[in-house]
């Protein structure tokens, strides 16, 4: 397939007229080195000069200015009579500028910073592929067919496609209604005048079958998704398209386009900034990983011993070859993504290596193998259409005066011969005399169209291209598995690592299946990207994930590992593969059955279930834990588990979400929060159990995680004596601050060697009965600790020795609290053991009945799909002010009965302006708290909340801050 930008490039360089003198700045000795160096811009100026008449002296031209200061650059453009037409913050200002003032702009911005607008993308060459099958084969291969049969078809998901389109092959049966600007489903912006738009509508391109083929795949994978399309010219136009997508509610972008180098390969640069902008708007971005693993990429180490004015040796054997043959592509020319030596990117200009690039073509047909021409057998290739300006075949940006170590990006070299299939050119790279001797340079050369000399290309590192190399977790770079039903990476599929050593692609997907739009096989990573995007649409349409990086994480999770175990630079995380479709949660009422001793079902530090691996995990990992394995239980009789979730060894801050496998939205709720990296933080939670007896852990924070099962909720009976939760107005049964500090090694009031234990004395007036109870539901708080440690809640009279789980982990920095279901001792109470000096507070929020209680349904638990019921971060809600109380309805949460007696919740406080506590109660404020927090922290605590007769609670914050409430089930009234 032709590249859309090739015709544009050829047109720019077709002129051969001298550039008018006002366009090449020469303003005295101080600015003698300021000149426009971009050959595409020089060629366009030559074309304008050839057409110029007296009346057209003030003709405008569109340019891009590379800048880190948008404001100052925009002001300079305006002062020169120009108009800013687009901005990518911190990267590019696009503007229309009078030709006569371009020299002045070059002086202000630096000649190397002013360039002809780069295309924001091009259609990569289409690979033949080795796949076979029928149109839509990807649906069966990825198991999407089973999801369709189960009713999951992407309804409600909105997908944006950035590409070029030929509406002559649009099939409404296959692709859905034709998107147009008029019906609000198409966007076109072409600030540079590449011929993409007319009257706001997309103009069909001969190469546009590609975009229709991409759309076809999205609609195959997610038939009821809503598709929006965009064609854009420049990177600023691309940012405008992203904003337009956001205004239409698009949450998934797929882009199967390439782009010239615009950064060092570490995820920075103008295009990466646009990806970041999309992510900030809550979008996930899928991008083809590139088809450059074969013939279009090479890396060479240039030794520091290379002499001044010496030429780079492209051979692998030290033979001294200094000519690199590049064969033209279908365009008749060679289009370069660029050449860079990123090891110099962040060095001061005076320390950068400075190279110059020469381009030649043979006078007669070259040998089929590398033949090392001589100067007598070649002629220069004119680069800028200006044969008289002395530049001709030389491209020489000035790294020593400030240019980045990147050259010939987006350069079109047009040999006039037709040797080979489309023409042959030669490239030489010379290290200039001014270059300091230092470490070897890692020189990368990449093509967009054309082929490198056979045997001279490399595969590793070929994926380190703009967008693909983004570090943003909302970007998913997709490689191609070809044949599509197989397990081998396509020979063309670009591979990592990136310049800074990261794995790319992120995932791989099937490619190489028939396409109606192409009337043939659609191979290449262009076909793979929309397959992965279609999976994202199915997941979002099924309500299994929230938009943004959580969607990216879930798509990366649902893969079949291929190649080297774990992430690798061929397949990424693996080949995308949907699991069995979701099934309905067990939402029948159940009683609580406590385990005699908590069961540690997962500990990523040294144990794992099959396929789960050992931590610490990277941030945004997802782990599915079969919590019922080993307990002899199934989801037919168990609706939920009561667990202690402990986070440890994290490298960053964030949260962990525990939710039922394939039955809740990944990223929609949270179970515990980490405000300080590396600390141990447990939290109690009641988690509904998903299919196959699993719960899913979304480790936004990464690190290690431990799951201790305390008990489970058994279904199958409409009533029960034991295992019912009876909520009470919270009561404070112990506060060691009232009788002094409890040091480690002491009890109140006698010393005990080896640790400190305090018993929560049963108050004289309490709503907890003396008989008929099996366990207390308590909130345990450590406050005013002298140092780090942990506490264990246990039956009164119990022995903490041998217990492998903690109830509360604390530090001296702030108070810490956690909920626990604790069997009562002989006196009907509980005790707390601490390893470090701290005040201990125990609040009782309810109790679990035993077999002597009444046989009724009251207090049985019923699971719901976890739901965020309250979040002051989202309008129209506002943060709490200090000492503010609010009444919040919780019986209106989807799935919660109107007459529920209590709910299972997770409470979170975010970014309070001072240390303090949150208390949640039915109506009359008790002398208790649900969680404690430090200034600026994010703290969560699982809580069982008694509801008022009207189904509400009152939440009171002692300090100003944000409050979040997640609900995962309720107790019958």
Coordinates of C-alpha atoms in Angstrom, one line a residue, residues 169-436:
X169 CA -15.2 0.7 -0.2
X170 CA -17.3 1.4 2.9
X171 CA -19.8 -1.4 3.5
X172 CA -22.6 -0.3 5.8
X173 CA -23.4 -4.0 6.5
X174 CA -19.9 -4.7 7.6
X175 CA -18.7 -1.3 8.9
X176 CA -21.9 0.3 10.2
X177 CA -23.4 3.7 9.1
X178 CA -21.0 5.9 7.2
X179 CA -19.4 8.4 9.7
X180 CA -19.5 12.0 8.5
X181 CA -18.9 15.4 10.0
X182 CA -22.5 16.2 9.4
X183 CA -23.7 13.3 11.6
X184 CA -21.1 14.0 14.3
X185 CA -19.0 10.9 13.7
X186 CA -16.1 12.2 11.6
X187 CA -13.4 14.8 12.1
X188 CA -10.9 16.2 9.7
X189 CA -8.3 18.9 10.3
X190 CA -5.4 19.5 7.8
X191 CA -3.6 22.7 8.8
X192 CA -0.7 22.1 6.4
X193 CA -3.0 21.6 3.4
X194 CA -2.1 18.0 2.6
X195 CA -5.4 17.5 0.8
X196 CA -7.2 15.5 3.5
X197 CA -10.2 17.7 4.1
X198 CA -12.9 19.5 2.1
X199 CA -15.6 21.6 3.8
X200 CA -14.8 19.9 7.1
X201 CA -15.4 16.4 5.7
X202 CA -12.8 13.8 5.2
X203 CA -11.6 13.5 1.6
X204 CA -11.4 9.9 0.3
X205 CA -7.8 8.8 -0.3
X206 CA -6.8 6.1 -2.8
X207 CA -4.9 4.5 0.1
X208 CA -7.9 4.9 2.4
X209 CA -9.0 1.2 2.1
X210 CA -6.6 0.8 5.0
X211 CA -8.7 2.9 7.4
X212 CA -11.9 1.1 6.3
X213 CA -10.2 -2.2 6.9
X214 CA -9.3 -1.1 10.4
X215 CA -12.9 -0.1 11.0
X216 CA -14.1 -3.5 9.7
X217 CA -12.0 -5.3 12.3
X218 CA -13.3 -3.1 15.2
X219 CA -16.9 -3.8 14.1
X220 CA -16.2 -7.5 13.7
X221 CA -14.8 -7.6 17.3
X222 CA -17.4 -5.3 18.9
X223 CA -20.5 -5.2 16.5
X224 CA -22.5 -2.7 18.6
X225 CA -19.6 -0.3 19.4
X226 CA -20.1 3.2 18.2
X227 CA -17.3 4.2 15.7
X228 CA -15.9 7.7 15.2
X229 CA -13.2 8.4 12.6
X230 CA -10.6 11.1 12.1
X231 CA -8.0 12.1 9.5
X232 CA -5.4 14.7 10.4
X233 CA -2.4 16.4 8.9
X234 CA 0.0 17.5 11.6
X235 CA 0.7 16.7 15.2
X236 CA -1.3 19.7 16.3
X237 CA -4.2 18.5 14.2
X238 CA -3.9 15.2 15.9
X239 CA -4.2 16.8 19.3
X240 CA -7.4 18.6 18.1
X241 CA -8.8 15.2 17.0
X242 CA -8.2 13.8 20.4
X243 CA -10.1 16.7 22.0
X244 CA -12.9 16.2 19.5
X245 CA -13.0 12.5 20.4
X246 CA -13.3 13.4 24.1
X247 CA -16.2 15.7 23.3
X248 CA -18.0 12.8 21.7
X249 CA -17.4 10.4 24.6
X250 CA -14.8 8.3 22.9
X251 CA -12.8 6.2 25.4
X252 CA -10.9 4.0 23.1
X253 CA -8.5 5.1 20.3
X254 CA -6.9 2.9 17.7
X255 CA -4.3 4.2 15.3
X256 CA -2.6 1.9 12.8
X257 CA -0.1 4.5 11.4
X258 CA 3.6 5.0 11.5
X259 CA 5.5 8.3 12.1
X260 CA 9.0 9.7 11.7
X261 CA 11.3 9.9 14.7
X262 CA 10.5 12.9 16.9
X263 CA 12.4 11.9 20.1
X264 CA 15.1 9.7 21.4
X265 CA 13.0 6.6 21.8
X266 CA 12.3 6.9 25.5
X267 CA 8.7 7.9 25.2
X268 CA 9.2 11.7 24.9
X269 CA 8.5 13.9 21.9
X270 CA 5.5 15.7 20.3
X271 CA 3.5 12.5 19.4
X272 CA 4.1 11.0 22.9
X273 CA 2.7 14.3 24.4
X274 CA -0.5 13.8 22.4
X275 CA -0.8 10.3 23.8
X276 CA -0.4 11.8 27.3
X277 CA -3.1 14.3 26.5
X278 CA -5.5 11.6 25.4
X279 CA -4.7 9.7 28.6
X280 CA -5.5 12.8 30.7
X281 CA -8.9 12.7 29.1
X282 CA -9.5 9.1 30.2
X283 CA -8.8 7.4 26.9
X284 CA -6.9 4.2 26.2
X285 CA -4.8 4.3 23.0
X286 CA -4.0 1.2 20.9
X287 CA -1.3 1.7 18.2
X288 CA 0.2 -0.7 15.7
X289 CA 3.7 -1.7 16.8
X290 CA 5.2 -1.2 13.4
X291 CA 6.3 -3.4 10.5
X292 CA 10.0 -2.6 10.6
X293 CA 11.5 -5.8 11.9
X294 CA 12.5 -6.7 8.4
X295 CA 14.5 -4.5 6.0
X296 CA 13.6 -1.1 7.5
X297 CA 15.7 -0.6 10.6
X298 CA 19.3 -0.9 11.5
X299 CA 21.5 0.0 14.5
X300 CA 25.3 0.4 14.3
X301 CA 27.8 1.3 17.0
X302 CA 30.1 4.0 15.8
X303 CA 33.4 3.7 17.6
X304 CA 34.9 6.7 19.3
X305 CA 38.1 6.0 17.4
X306 CA 36.4 7.0 14.1
X307 CA 38.6 9.7 12.6
X308 CA 37.4 13.2 12.0
X309 CA 35.7 13.4 8.6
X310 CA 35.7 9.6 8.6
X311 CA 32.7 7.7 7.3
X312 CA 30.5 5.3 9.3
X313 CA 31.1 1.6 8.6
X314 CA 27.8 -0.1 8.0
X315 CA 29.2 -3.6 7.7
X316 CA 29.1 -6.1 10.5
X317 CA 32.6 -7.5 9.9
X318 CA 34.8 -4.4 9.9
X319 CA 35.3 -4.6 6.2
X320 CA 35.3 -0.8 6.0
X321 CA 32.2 -0.5 3.8
X322 CA 31.0 3.1 4.0
X323 CA 28.2 3.1 1.5
X324 CA 24.7 1.9 2.4
X325 CA 22.4 0.9 -0.4
X326 CA 18.7 1.8 0.1
X327 CA 16.2 0.6 -2.5
X328 CA 13.2 2.9 -3.2
X329 CA 9.7 1.7 -2.3
X330 CA 6.5 1.9 -4.3
X331 CA 6.6 5.7 -4.2
X332 CA 9.7 5.6 -6.3
X333 CA 11.7 7.1 -3.5
X334 CA 13.1 6.4 0.0
X335 CA 11.2 7.9 2.9
X336 CA 13.3 8.1 6.1
X337 CA 11.8 7.9 9.6
X338 CA 15.2 9.4 10.6
X339 CA 18.7 8.7 11.9
X340 CA 19.5 9.3 15.5
X341 CA 22.2 8.7 18.1
X342 CA 20.1 9.0 21.3
X343 CA 23.0 8.5 23.6
X344 CA 23.8 12.2 23.0
X345 CA 20.2 13.4 23.3
X346 CA 20.5 14.9 26.8
X347 CA 24.1 16.0 26.6
X348 CA 25.1 19.7 26.3
X349 CA 25.3 20.7 22.6
X350 CA 29.1 21.1 22.9
X351 CA 29.4 17.4 23.7
X352 CA 27.1 16.0 21.0
X353 CA 28.5 14.2 18.0
X354 CA 27.9 16.0 14.7
X355 CA 27.2 13.9 11.6
X356 CA 26.5 14.9 8.0
X357 CA 24.5 12.8 5.6
X358 CA 25.1 12.4 1.9
X359 CA 22.9 10.8 -0.7
X360 CA 23.9 9.5 -4.1
X361 CA 22.5 7.3 -6.9
X362 CA 24.3 5.0 -9.3
X363 CA 24.9 5.9 -12.9
X364 CA 24.4 2.3 -14.0
X365 CA 22.6 -0.7 -12.6
X366 CA 24.4 -1.8 -9.4
X367 CA 25.2 -5.4 -8.6
X368 CA 22.6 -7.3 -6.7
X369 CA 24.9 -7.6 -3.7
X370 CA 26.6 -4.8 -1.8
X371 CA 29.1 -3.3 -4.3
X372 CA 30.8 -0.3 -2.8
X373 CA 30.5 2.3 -5.6
X374 CA 33.1 4.9 -6.3
X375 CA 32.6 8.6 -6.9
X376 CA 33.1 8.0 -10.6
X377 CA 30.0 5.7 -10.7
X378 CA 27.5 7.8 -8.8
X379 CA 25.9 11.2 -9.0
X380 CA 24.4 13.4 -6.2
X381 CA 20.7 13.4 -5.4
X382 CA 19.2 16.8 -5.0
X383 CA 17.5 17.0 -1.6
X384 CA 15.7 20.3 -1.5
X385 CA 14.8 21.0 -5.2
X386 CA 17.4 23.8 -5.3
X387 CA 20.3 22.7 -7.5
X388 CA 22.1 26.0 -7.2
X389 CA 22.3 26.5 -3.5
X390 CA 25.4 24.3 -2.9
X391 CA 23.5 21.9 -0.6
X392 CA 22.4 19.3 -3.2
X393 CA 22.9 15.9 -1.6
X394 CA 24.1 17.0 1.8
X395 CA 22.0 17.1 4.9
X396 CA 23.9 18.6 7.8
X397 CA 22.1 19.8 10.9
X398 CA 24.2 21.5 13.6
X399 CA 24.2 19.4 16.8
X400 CA 27.2 21.3 18.1
X401 CA 25.1 24.5 18.1
X402 CA 21.9 23.1 19.6
X403 CA 20.2 20.6 17.3
X404 CA 19.2 17.3 18.8
X405 CA 21.0 14.2 17.6
X406 CA 18.3 13.4 15.0
X407 CA 18.6 14.0 11.3
X408 CA 16.8 13.1 8.0
X409 CA 13.5 12.6 9.9
X410 CA 10.7 12.6 7.4
X411 CA 13.2 13.1 4.5
X412 CA 12.1 11.9 1.1
X413 CA 15.0 11.0 -1.2
X414 CA 14.0 10.7 -4.8
X415 CA 16.6 8.9 -7.0
X416 CA 15.8 9.4 -10.7
X417 CA 17.0 5.9 -11.8
X418 CA 14.7 2.8 -12.0
X419 CA 17.3 0.3 -11.1
X420 CA 16.1 -2.6 -9.0
X421 CA 12.3 -2.5 -8.7
X422 CA 11.7 1.2 -8.0
X423 CA 15.1 2.8 -7.9
X424 CA 18.4 2.7 -5.9
X425 CA 20.1 5.3 -3.7
X426 CA 23.2 5.2 -1.5
X427 CA 23.7 6.9 1.8
X428 CA 27.0 7.9 3.5
X429 CA 27.3 9.3 7.0
X430 CA 30.4 11.3 7.9
X431 CA 31.5 12.3 11.4
X432 CA 32.5 16.0 11.2
X433 CA 35.9 17.3 12.3
X434 CA 34.4 19.3 15.2
X435 CA 33.1 16.2 17.0
X436 CA 34.7 15.4 20.4

